[in-house]
CSV table of C-alpha atoms and ligand atoms in Angstrom, one decimal:
chain,number,residue,atom,x,y,z
G,1,UNK,CA,0.0,0.0,0.0
G,2,UNK,CA,1.3,3.5,-0.9
G,3,UNK,CA,2.5,5.5,2.1
G,4,UNK,CA,0.5,8.6,3.1
G,5,UNK,CA,2.6,11.7,2.7
G,6,UNK,CA,2.8,13.9,5.8
G,7,UNK,CA,4.0,17.4,6.7
G,8,UNK,CA,4.9,18.5,10.2
G,9,UNK,CA,4.6,22.1,11.3
G,10,UNK,CA,6.9,22.9,14.2
G,11,UNK,CA,10.3,21.8,15.5
G,12,UNK,CA,9.9,21.7,19.3
G,13,UNK,CA,9.2,18.8,21.8
G,14,UNK,CA,5.9,17.9,20.3
G,15,UNK,CA,7.0,18.0,16.6
G,16,UNK,CA,10.0,15.8,17.5
G,17,UNK,CA,7.9,13.3,19.4
G,18,UNK,CA,5.5,13.1,16.5
G,19,UNK,CA,8.4,12.5,14.0
G,20,UNK,CA,9.8,9.7,16.2
G,21,UNK,CA,6.4,8.1,16.5
G,22,UNK,CA,5.7,8.4,12.8
G,23,UNK,CA,9.0,6.6,12.0
G,24,UNK,CA,7.2,3.6,13.7
G,25,UNK,CA,3.9,4.0,11.8
G,26,UNK,CA,4.1,1.9,8.6
G,27,UNK,CA,1.4,3.8,6.6
G,28,UNK,CA,3.0,7.3,6.9
G,29,UNK,CA,6.0,9.0,5.4
G,30,UNK,CA,7.1,12.4,6.5
G,31,UNK,CA,8.1,14.3,3.4
G,32,UNK,CA,8.1,17.9,4.6
G,33,UNK,CA,8.7,20.0,7.7
G,34,UNK,CA,8.1,23.7,8.3
G,35,UNK,CA,9.3,26.3,10.8
G,36,UNK,CA,9.5,30.0,10.7
G,37,UNK,CA,13.2,29.4,11.5
G,38,UNK,CA,14.2,27.7,8.3
G,39,UNK,CA,17.6,26.5,9.7
G,40,UNK,CA,15.8,24.6,12.5
G,41,UNK,CA,13.5,23.0,9.9
G,42,UNK,CA,16.6,22.1,7.8
G,43,UNK,CA,18.4,20.6,10.7
G,44,UNK,CA,15.5,18.3,11.6
G,45,UNK,CA,14.9,17.4,8.0
G,46,UNK,CA,18.5,16.3,7.8
G,47,UNK,CA,18.3,14.3,11.1
G,48,UNK,CA,15.1,12.5,10.1
G,49,UNK,CA,15.8,12.2,6.4
G,50,UNK,CA,12.9,14.5,5.4
G,51,UNK,CA,13.2,15.7,1.8
G,52,UNK,CA,11.6,19.2,2.1
G,53,UNK,CA,12.2,21.9,4.7
G,54,UNK,CA,10.1,25.1,4.5
G,55,UNK,CA,10.7,28.4,6.2
G,56,UNK,CA,7.0,29.4,5.8
G,57,UNK,CA,4.1,27.4,7.1
G,58,UNK,CA,1.9,28.4,4.1
G,59,UNK,CA,4.3,26.7,1.7
G,60,UNK,CA,4.0,23.4,3.5
G,61,UNK,CA,0.2,23.7,3.8
G,62,UNK,CA,-0.1,24.4,0.0
G,63,UNK,CA,2.4,21.8,-1.1
G,64,UNK,CA,0.2,19.5,-3.3
G,65,UNK,CA,2.2,16.4,-2.4
G,66,UNK,CA,1.4,16.8,1.4
G,67,UNK,CA,-1.8,14.9,2.3
G,68,UNK,CA,-1.8,15.0,6.1
G,69,UNK,CA,-0.5,17.8,8.4
G,70,UNK,CA,0.5,17.6,12.0
G,71,UNK,CA,0.2,21.1,13.6
G,72,UNK,CA,2.8,21.0,16.4
G,73,UNK,CA,3.1,24.8,16.9
G,74,UNK,CA,2.6,26.9,20.0
G,75,UNK,CA,-1.0,27.4,21.1
G,76,UNK,CA,-1.6,30.8,19.6
G,77,UNK,CA,-1.0,29.4,16.1
G,78,UNK,CA,-3.4,26.5,16.4
G,79,UNK,CA,-6.5,28.4,15.3
G,80,UNK,CA,-5.1,30.2,12.3
G,81,UNK,CA,-3.0,27.3,11.0
G,82,UNK,CA,-5.7,24.7,11.6
G,83,UNK,CA,-8.1,26.9,9.7
G,84,UNK,CA,-5.7,27.3,6.8
G,85,UNK,CA,-5.0,23.6,6.7
G,86,UNK,CA,-8.7,22.7,6.7
G,87,UNK,CA,-9.4,25.2,4.0
G,88,UNK,CA,-6.5,23.7,1.9
G,89,UNK,CA,-8.4,20.4,2.1
G,90,UNK,CA,-5.8,18.4,4.1
G,91,UNK,CA,-6.3,15.7,6.8
G,92,UNK,CA,-5.2,17.3,10.1
G,93,UNK,CA,-3.9,16.3,13.4
G,94,UNK,CA,-3.6,19.3,15.7
G,95,UNK,CA,-1.7,19.5,19.0
G,96,UNK,CA,-3.9,20.3,22.0
G,97,UNK,CA,-5.4,22.6,23.1
G,98,UNK,CA,-7.4,22.9,19.8
G,99,UNK,CA,-7.3,26.7,20.1
G,100,UNK,CA,-7.0,29.3,22.8
G,101,UNK,CA,-10.7,30.0,23.2
G,102,UNK,CA,-13.9,28.1,22.7
G,103,UNK,CA,-15.1,30.7,20.2
G,104,UNK,CA,-12.1,29.7,18.0
G,105,UNK,CA,-12.5,25.9,18.6
G,106,UNK,CA,-16.2,26.1,17.8
G,107,UNK,CA,-15.3,27.6,14.4
G,108,UNK,CA,-12.7,24.9,13.8
G,109,UNK,CA,-15.1,22.1,14.7
G,110,UNK,CA,-17.7,23.5,12.3
G,111,UNK,CA,-15.2,23.9,9.5
G,112,UNK,CA,-13.8,20.4,10.0
G,113,UNK,CA,-17.3,19.0,9.7
G,114,UNK,CA,-17.8,20.7,6.4
G,115,UNK,CA,-14.5,19.7,4.9
G,116,UNK,CA,-15.0,15.9,5.3
G,117,UNK,CA,-11.3,15.3,5.9
G,118,UNK,CA,-10.0,13.4,8.9
G,119,UNK,CA,-9.5,15.7,11.9
G,120,UNK,CA,-7.9,14.8,15.2
G,121,UNK,CA,-6.6,16.4,18.4
G,122,UNK,CA,-3.5,15.0,20.0
G,123,UNK,CA,-4.9,13.7,23.3
G,124,UNK,CA,-2.5,10.8,23.5
G,125,UNK,CA,-3.3,9.2,26.9
G,126,UNK,CA,-6.4,7.5,25.6
G,127,UNK,CA,-4.2,5.2,23.6
G,128,UNK,CA,-2.3,3.4,26.3
G,129,UNK,CA,-3.3,-0.3,26.6
G,130,UNK,CA,-4.1,-0.1,30.3
G,131,UNK,CA,-6.3,3.0,29.8
G,132,UNK,CA,-8.2,1.1,27.2
G,133,UNK,CA,-8.4,-1.9,29.6
G,134,UNK,CA,-9.9,0.5,32.2
G,135,UNK,CA,-12.4,1.7,29.6
G,136,UNK,CA,-13.4,-1.8,28.7
G,137,UNK,CA,-13.9,-2.8,32.3
G,138,UNK,CA,-16.2,0.2,32.9
G,139,UNK,CA,-18.2,-0.2,29.6
G,140,UNK,CA,-18.7,-4.0,30.4
G,141,UNK,CA,-20.2,-3.0,33.8
G,142,UNK,CA,-17.5,-4.7,36.0
G,143,UNK,CA,-17.3,-1.6,38.2
G,144,UNK,CA,-21.1,-1.3,38.5
G,145,UNK,CA,-22.5,2.3,38.7
G,146,UNK,CA,-19.7,4.8,38.7
G,147,UNK,CA,-20.0,7.0,41.8
G,148,UNK,CA,-16.7,8.8,42.4
G,149,UNK,CA,-13.6,9.8,40.3
G,150,UNK,CA,-10.5,11.5,41.5
G,151,UNK,CA,-6.9,12.1,40.3
G,152,UNK,CA,-4.8,14.7,38.7
G,153,UNK,CA,-1.9,15.5,36.5
G,154,UNK,CA,1.3,16.7,38.2
G,155,UNK,CA,4.6,17.9,36.8
G,156,UNK,CA,7.6,19.8,38.2
G,157,UNK,CA,9.2,21.3,35.1
G,158,UNK,CA,8.0,24.9,36.2
G,159,UNK,CA,8.8,24.5,39.9
G,160,UNK,CA,11.4,27.3,40.1
G,161,UNK,CA,10.8,31.0,39.3
G,162,UNK,CA,13.8,30.6,37.0
G,163,UNK,CA,12.0,28.0,34.9
G,164,UNK,CA,10.6,29.6,31.7
G,165,UNK,CA,9.1,28.6,28.4
G,166,UNK,CA,6.7,30.1,25.8
G,167,UNK,CA,3.8,28.6,27.8
G,168,UNK,CA,4.4,31.4,30.4
G,169,UNK,CA,3.5,34.0,27.8
G,170,UNK,CA,-0.3,34.4,27.6
G,171,UNK,CA,0.1,35.8,24.0
G,172,UNK,CA,1.5,32.5,22.8
G,173,UNK,CA,-0.2,30.2,25.3
G,174,UNK,CA,-3.7,31.7,25.9
G,175,UNK,CA,-5.4,32.6,29.2
G,176,UNK,CA,-5.1,29.2,30.8
G,177,UNK,CA,-1.8,27.4,31.2
G,178,UNK,CA,-1.7,24.3,33.5
G,179,UNK,CA,-5.4,23.5,32.9
G,180,UNK,CA,-5.2,24.0,29.1
G,181,UNK,CA,-1.9,22.2,28.8
G,182,UNK,CA,-2.3,19.2,31.1
G,183,UNK,CA,-5.7,19.5,32.8
G,184,UNK,CA,-7.1,19.1,29.3
G,185,UNK,CA,-5.4,15.7,29.1
G,186,UNK,CA,-6.9,14.6,32.4
G,187,UNK,CA,-10.4,15.6,31.3
G,188,UNK,CA,-10.1,13.9,27.9
G,189,UNK,CA,-8.7,10.7,29.3
G,190,UNK,CA,-11.2,10.4,32.1
G,191,UNK,CA,-14.2,11.3,29.9
G,192,UNK,CA,-13.1,8.7,27.4
G,193,UNK,CA,-12.7,6.0,30.0
G,194,UNK,CA,-16.0,6.8,31.7
G,195,UNK,CA,-18.0,7.4,28.6
G,196,UNK,CA,-19.5,10.5,30.3
G,197,UNK,CA,-18.7,14.1,29.9
G,198,UNK,CA,-17.9,16.7,32.6
G,199,UNK,CA,-21.0,18.9,33.0
G,200,UNK,CA,-20.1,21.3,35.8
G,201,UNK,CA,-17.0,22.5,37.5
G,202,UNK,CA,-15.9,24.4,40.6
G,203,UNK,CA,-12.3,25.5,40.3
G,204,UNK,CA,-9.7,27.2,42.4
G,205,UNK,CA,-6.5,28.2,40.6
G,206,UNK,CA,-3.2,29.5,41.9
G,207,UNK,CA,-0.1,31.2,40.4
G,208,UNK,CA,2.7,30.2,42.7
G,209,UNK,CA,5.3,32.5,41.0
G,210,UNK,CA,3.6,35.8,39.9
G,211,UNK,CA,7.1,36.9,38.8
G,212,UNK,CA,9.5,34.7,36.8
G,213,UNK,CA,12.9,35.1,35.4
G,214,UNK,CA,12.6,35.0,31.6
G,215,UNK,CA,15.8,34.2,29.6
G,216,UNK,CA,16.4,36.4,26.7
G,217,UNK,CA,16.6,33.4,24.4
G,218,UNK,CA,13.8,30.7,23.8
G,219,UNK,CA,13.8,27.7,26.0
G,220,UNK,CA,12.2,24.4,24.9
G,221,UNK,CA,9.6,22.6,27.0
G,222,UNK,CA,11.3,20.4,29.7
G,223,UNK,CA,14.7,22.2,29.2
G,224,UNK,CA,16.5,24.4,31.7
G,225,UNK,CA,17.5,28.0,30.7
G,226,UNK,CA,21.2,27.9,29.9
G,227,UNK,CA,22.1,31.5,30.5
G,228,UNK,CA,22.2,34.1,33.3
G,229,UNK,CA,20.9,36.8,31.0
G,230,UNK,CA,17.3,37.1,32.3
G,231,UNK,CA,14.6,39.7,32.9
G,232,UNK,CA,11.7,39.7,35.4
G,233,UNK,CA,8.2,39.1,33.8
G,234,UNK,CA,4.8,39.0,35.4
G,235,UNK,CA,2.9,35.7,35.1
G,236,UNK,CA,-0.9,35.8,34.9
G,237,UNK,CA,-1.6,32.1,34.2
G,238,UNK,CA,-2.0,29.3,36.8
G,239,UNK,CA,0.8,27.1,38.0
G,240,UNK,CA,-1.7,24.8,39.7
G,241,UNK,CA,-5.3,24.3,40.7
G,242,UNK,CA,-8.0,22.0,42.0
G,243,UNK,CA,-11.3,21.4,40.4
G,244,UNK,CA,-14.5,19.7,41.6
G,245,UNK,CA,-16.5,18.2,38.8
G,246,UNK,CA,-19.9,16.6,38.1
G,247,UNK,CA,-20.2,14.1,35.3
G,248,UNK,CA,-23.2,13.5,33.1
G,249,UNK,CA,-24.0,10.2,34.8
G,250,UNK,CA,-24.2,11.9,38.2
G,251,UNK,CA,-20.7,10.8,39.3
G,252,UNK,CA,-18.7,13.2,41.5
G,253,UNK,CA,-15.1,14.0,40.8
G,254,UNK,CA,-12.1,16.1,41.6
G,255,UNK,CA,-8.7,16.6,40.1
G,256,UNK,CA,-5.5,18.5,41.0
G,257,UNK,CA,-3.3,19.9,38.3
G,258,UNK,CA,0.2,21.3,38.9
G,259,UNK,CA,3.3,22.1,37.0
G,260,UNK,CA,5.1,22.9,40.2
G,261,UNK,CA,5.0,19.6,42.3
G,262,UNK,CA,8.6,18.6,43.0
G,263,UNK,CA,9.4,15.1,42.0
G,264,UNK,CA,6.3,14.5,39.8
G,265,UNK,CA,7.5,14.4,36.3
G,266,UNK,CA,4.4,13.5,34.3
G,267,UNK,CA,2.0,12.0,36.7
G,268,UNK,CA,-1.4,11.8,35.1
G,269,UNK,CA,-3.5,9.5,37.4
G,270,UNK,CA,-7.1,8.6,38.1
G,271,UNK,CA,-9.0,6.4,40.4
G,272,UNK,CA,-12.6,5.5,39.6
G,273,UNK,CA,-14.9,3.9,42.1
G,274,UNK,CA,-18.1,2.1,41.2
G,275,UNK,CA,-20.8,0.2,43.2
G,276,UNK,CA,-19.0,-3.2,42.5
G,277,UNK,CA,-15.3,-2.5,42.2
G,278,UNK,CA,-12.7,0.3,41.6
G,279,UNK,CA,-9.7,0.8,39.4
G,280,UNK,CA,-6.7,3.1,39.3
G,281,UNK,CA,-4.0,4.0,36.7
G,282,UNK,CA,-0.9,6.2,36.8
G,283,UNK,CA,1.0,7.3,33.7
G,284,UNK,CA,4.3,7.0,35.6
G,285,UNK,CA,3.6,3.3,36.0
G,286,UNK,CA,1.7,2.9,32.7
G,287,UNK,CA,2.0,-0.9,32.4
G,288,UNK,CA,-0.1,-1.5,35.5
G,289,UNK,CA,-3.8,-1.3,36.3
G,290,UNK,CA,-5.0,-1.6,39.9
G,291,UNK,CA,-8.3,-3.2,40.5
G,292,UNK,CA,-9.9,-2.8,44.0
G,293,UNK,CA,-12.5,-5.2,45.5
G,294,UNK,CA,-14.4,-5.4,48.8
G,295,UNK,CA,-14.7,-9.2,49.2
G,296,UNK,CA,-11.7,-10.5,47.4
G,297,UNK,CA,-8.0,-9.7,47.0
G,298,UNK,CA,-7.2,-6.6,45.0
G,299,UNK,CA,-5.3,-7.1,41.7
G,300,UNK,CA,-2.5,-5.5,39.9
G,301,UNK,CA,-3.1,-6.4,36.2
G,302,UNK,CA,0.2,-6.1,34.2
G,303,UNK,CA,0.2,-5.1,30.6
G,304,UNK,CA,0.5,-8.4,28.7
G,305,UNK,CA,-1.4,-8.7,25.4
G,306,UNK,CA,-2.2,-12.3,26.4
G,307,UNK,CA,-4.2,-11.1,29.5
G,308,UNK,CA,-5.9,-8.0,28.1
G,309,UNK,CA,-9.3,-7.5,26.5
G,310,UNK,CA,-9.2,-7.5,22.6
G,311,UNK,CA,-9.1,-3.7,22.1
G,312,UNK,CA,-6.5,-3.1,24.8
G,313,UNK,CA,-4.4,-6.0,23.6
G,314,UNK,CA,-4.3,-4.5,20.1
G,315,UNK,CA,-2.6,-1.4,21.6
G,316,UNK,CA,0.1,-3.5,23.3
G,317,UNK,CA,2.9,-4.2,20.8
G,318,UNK,CA,5.3,-6.2,23.1
G,319,UNK,CA,4.9,-9.2,25.3
G,320,UNK,CA,4.3,-8.7,29.1
G,321,UNK,CA,7.4,-7.5,30.9
G,322,UNK,CA,8.6,-5.5,27.9
G,323,UNK,CA,7.6,-2.1,29.1
G,324,UNK,CA,5.8,0.4,26.9
G,325,UNK,CA,5.0,4.0,27.7
G,326,UNK,CA,4.6,7.6,26.5
G,327,UNK,CA,6.2,7.2,23.0
G,328,UNK,CA,4.1,4.1,22.4
G,329,UNK,CA,0.8,5.7,23.4
G,330,UNK,CA,1.5,8.5,20.9
G,331,UNK,CA,2.4,5.8,18.3
G,332,UNK,CA,-1.0,4.1,19.0
G,333,UNK,CA,-2.8,7.4,18.4
G,334,UNK,CA,-1.0,7.9,15.1
G,335,UNK,CA,-1.7,4.3,14.0
G,336,UNK,CA,-5.4,4.9,14.6
G,337,UNK,CA,-5.3,8.3,12.9
G,338,UNK,CA,-3.7,6.9,9.8
G,339,UNK,CA,-6.1,4.0,9.6
G,340,UNK,CA,-8.9,6.6,9.5
G,341,UNK,CA,-7.0,8.5,6.7
G,342,UNK,CA,-6.8,5.3,4.7
G,343,UNK,CA,-10.5,4.7,5.2
G,344,UNK,CA,-11.3,8.3,4.2
G,345,UNK,CA,-9.1,8.0,1.1
G,346,UNK,CA,-11.1,4.8,0.1
G,347,UNK,CA,-14.3,6.8,0.5
G,348,UNK,CA,-15.3,4.9,3.7
G,349,UNK,CA,-16.9,6.5,6.8
G,350,UNK,CA,-13.7,7.0,9.0
G,351,UNK,CA,-15.8,8.1,12.0
G,352,UNK,CA,-17.4,4.7,12.5
G,353,UNK,CA,-14.5,3.1,14.3
G,354,UNK,CA,-12.7,6.3,15.5
G,355,UNK,CA,-11.2,6.2,19.0
G,356,UNK,CA,-9.0,9.3,18.9
G,357,UNK,CA,-10.3,12.7,19.9
G,358,UNK,CA,-11.7,14.7,16.9
G,359,UNK,CA,-12.2,18.5,16.7
G,360,UNK,CA,-15.6,18.2,18.4
G,361,UNK,CA,-14.0,16.6,21.3
G,362,UNK,CA,-11.2,19.2,21.2
G,363,UNK,CA,-13.9,21.9,21.3
G,364,UNK,CA,-15.7,20.3,24.2
G,365,UNK,CA,-12.5,20.3,26.2
G,366,UNK,CA,-12.0,24.0,25.4
G,367,UNK,CA,-15.5,24.6,26.9
G,368,UNK,CA,-14.4,22.9,30.1
G,369,UNK,CA,-11.3,25.1,30.3
G,370,UNK,CA,-13.5,28.2,29.8
G,371,UNK,CA,-15.8,27.0,32.5
G,372,UNK,CA,-12.8,26.4,34.8
G,373,UNK,CA,-11.5,29.9,34.3
G,374,UNK,CA,-14.9,31.4,34.9
G,375,UNK,CA,-15.5,29.4,38.0
G,376,UNK,CA,-12.1,30.5,39.4
G,377,UNK,CA,-13.0,34.1,38.7
G,378,UNK,CA,-16.5,34.0,40.1
G,379,UNK,CA,-15.9,31.4,42.8
G,380,UNK,CA,-18.9,29.3,42.0
G,381,UNK,CA,-20.1,26.2,40.1
G,382,UNK,CA,-20.2,26.8,36.4
G,383,UNK,CA,-22.0,24.7,33.8
G,384,UNK,CA,-20.0,23.5,30.8
G,385,UNK,CA,-21.9,25.0,27.9
G,386,UNK,CA,-23.6,22.6,25.5
Z,401,SOE,C1,4.3,20.0,28.9
Z,401,SOE,O1,3.5,20.2,30.0
Z,401,SOE,C2,3.8,18.7,28.1
Z,401,SOE,O2,4.8,18.6,27.1
Z,401,SOE,C3,2.4,18.8,27.5
Z,401,SOE,O3,2.3,19.9,26.6
Z,401,SOE,C4,2.1,17.5,26.8
Z,401,SOE,O4,0.8,17.6,26.2
Z,401,SOE,C5,2.1,16.4,27.9
Z,401,SOE,O5,1.8,15.2,27.3
Z,401,SOE,C6,3.5,16.3,28.4
Z,401,SOE,O6,3.9,17.6,29.0
C-alpha cells in the first residue's frame, strides 16, 4: 500500500515526538517540515531524512504532495493554521489545546465537519493499553455504577521561578496554562474511560510564581535555561489548581493539576470507584492497572497482550514485561489516525471506528477550560456549555 505523505509544522518537543512516533507507523512517510526558523527545519529534515524543509508554514500547507498535516506549533498558532489547513483540504492532526478560546475551537469544529477530511486532536493518553483496559472494564459493567472519580496531572518542570518557556507568555499560550496544557489531558482521558462528559466545574487556581525570570533566548519545553541573562516578567496564568466536577451520569469527581509539584514528572493518574469495584491508573507506571475489590483480594493487572481484552491487547505491541510508555501511546494514536485517513481515502466512513479525539472533542475540552477559568474568577459552580 502506498504511504501517506505527511507534513509537520513545528520543531519543538511535540514535533520531534510526532516524528519519532511516525517513524514507527508503517502507513506514513514524513516528506516535509516547516518552521519560521528555516535553519531549524533544515536541521531536523537532515536528522530525520525528510526531503523538504520550509521556512514558511503556508508553503508546506499548500504543497500539493502533502496529504496529512500535524500542527505542532505553539497554542496561539493553532487556530489560524488549523483553519488554513482545513481550507486547503488536508487531513489534520492538531496539537492540544485545539485553540486558545472556545469561540475559536467552535469555528474549527464546524469547518472540520464541512470539509469531510480526517481531523484529530493529540490527546494521546487515551491510547495506552491499560487505559483502554480500564475503559473496557467500565463499559462492560465490571465496576457497577460509577460514583466517584479523582486524580490529577502533576509535573515539576516549572517548579522554580527561574523556569521559563513560551507557555508562560499568555500571548503565545492563551489565558489558561496548567489547565489547558495538562488539565485538558486529564479531562479527555477520564471522559473517554468513563464514557461520560464533565457537565459542571468548581475551580480554584493559583499562580505560585507571579514573577518569573525570563531568559532572553527561547527555552524548549522540559529544558533548563542555559544563561544568566534574564529579565523579570509578570505571570498571569495558573501554575496549579484544584477542580470539583460533576459528570453527566451523576458521578462526583475532583482533580488536581500542577506544573510545580517537586518530583512529579508526568503523573497523570485517576481512580474510579463504582458500586461493585474500583480501578486506578498512573501514567508514571503505565503498564499496571490496579483493581480494587471489597470481598476478594485486590489485583495489579500487568500489561500483557495475552491477558488484556481485545481492544486493549491491540494497543500492546510487546509481550508482558517489555515495558511500553509515553512514546508508544502516541504511536498508537497515530496508527489509529492513519487508519482513518486510509478509510477516508477509500471513501469509507472513518468516523465509524474512531477512538481518537476529533475536533468536536477538542472543542468540548475548550469549553471545560473556559468554565474552569470562569468558576475560578466567580468562585462558584459553572455549567460547561452545550
Ligand atoms: C508539557 O506540559 C507537556 O509537554 C504537554 O504539553 C504535553 O501535552 C504532555 O503530554 C507532556 O507535557
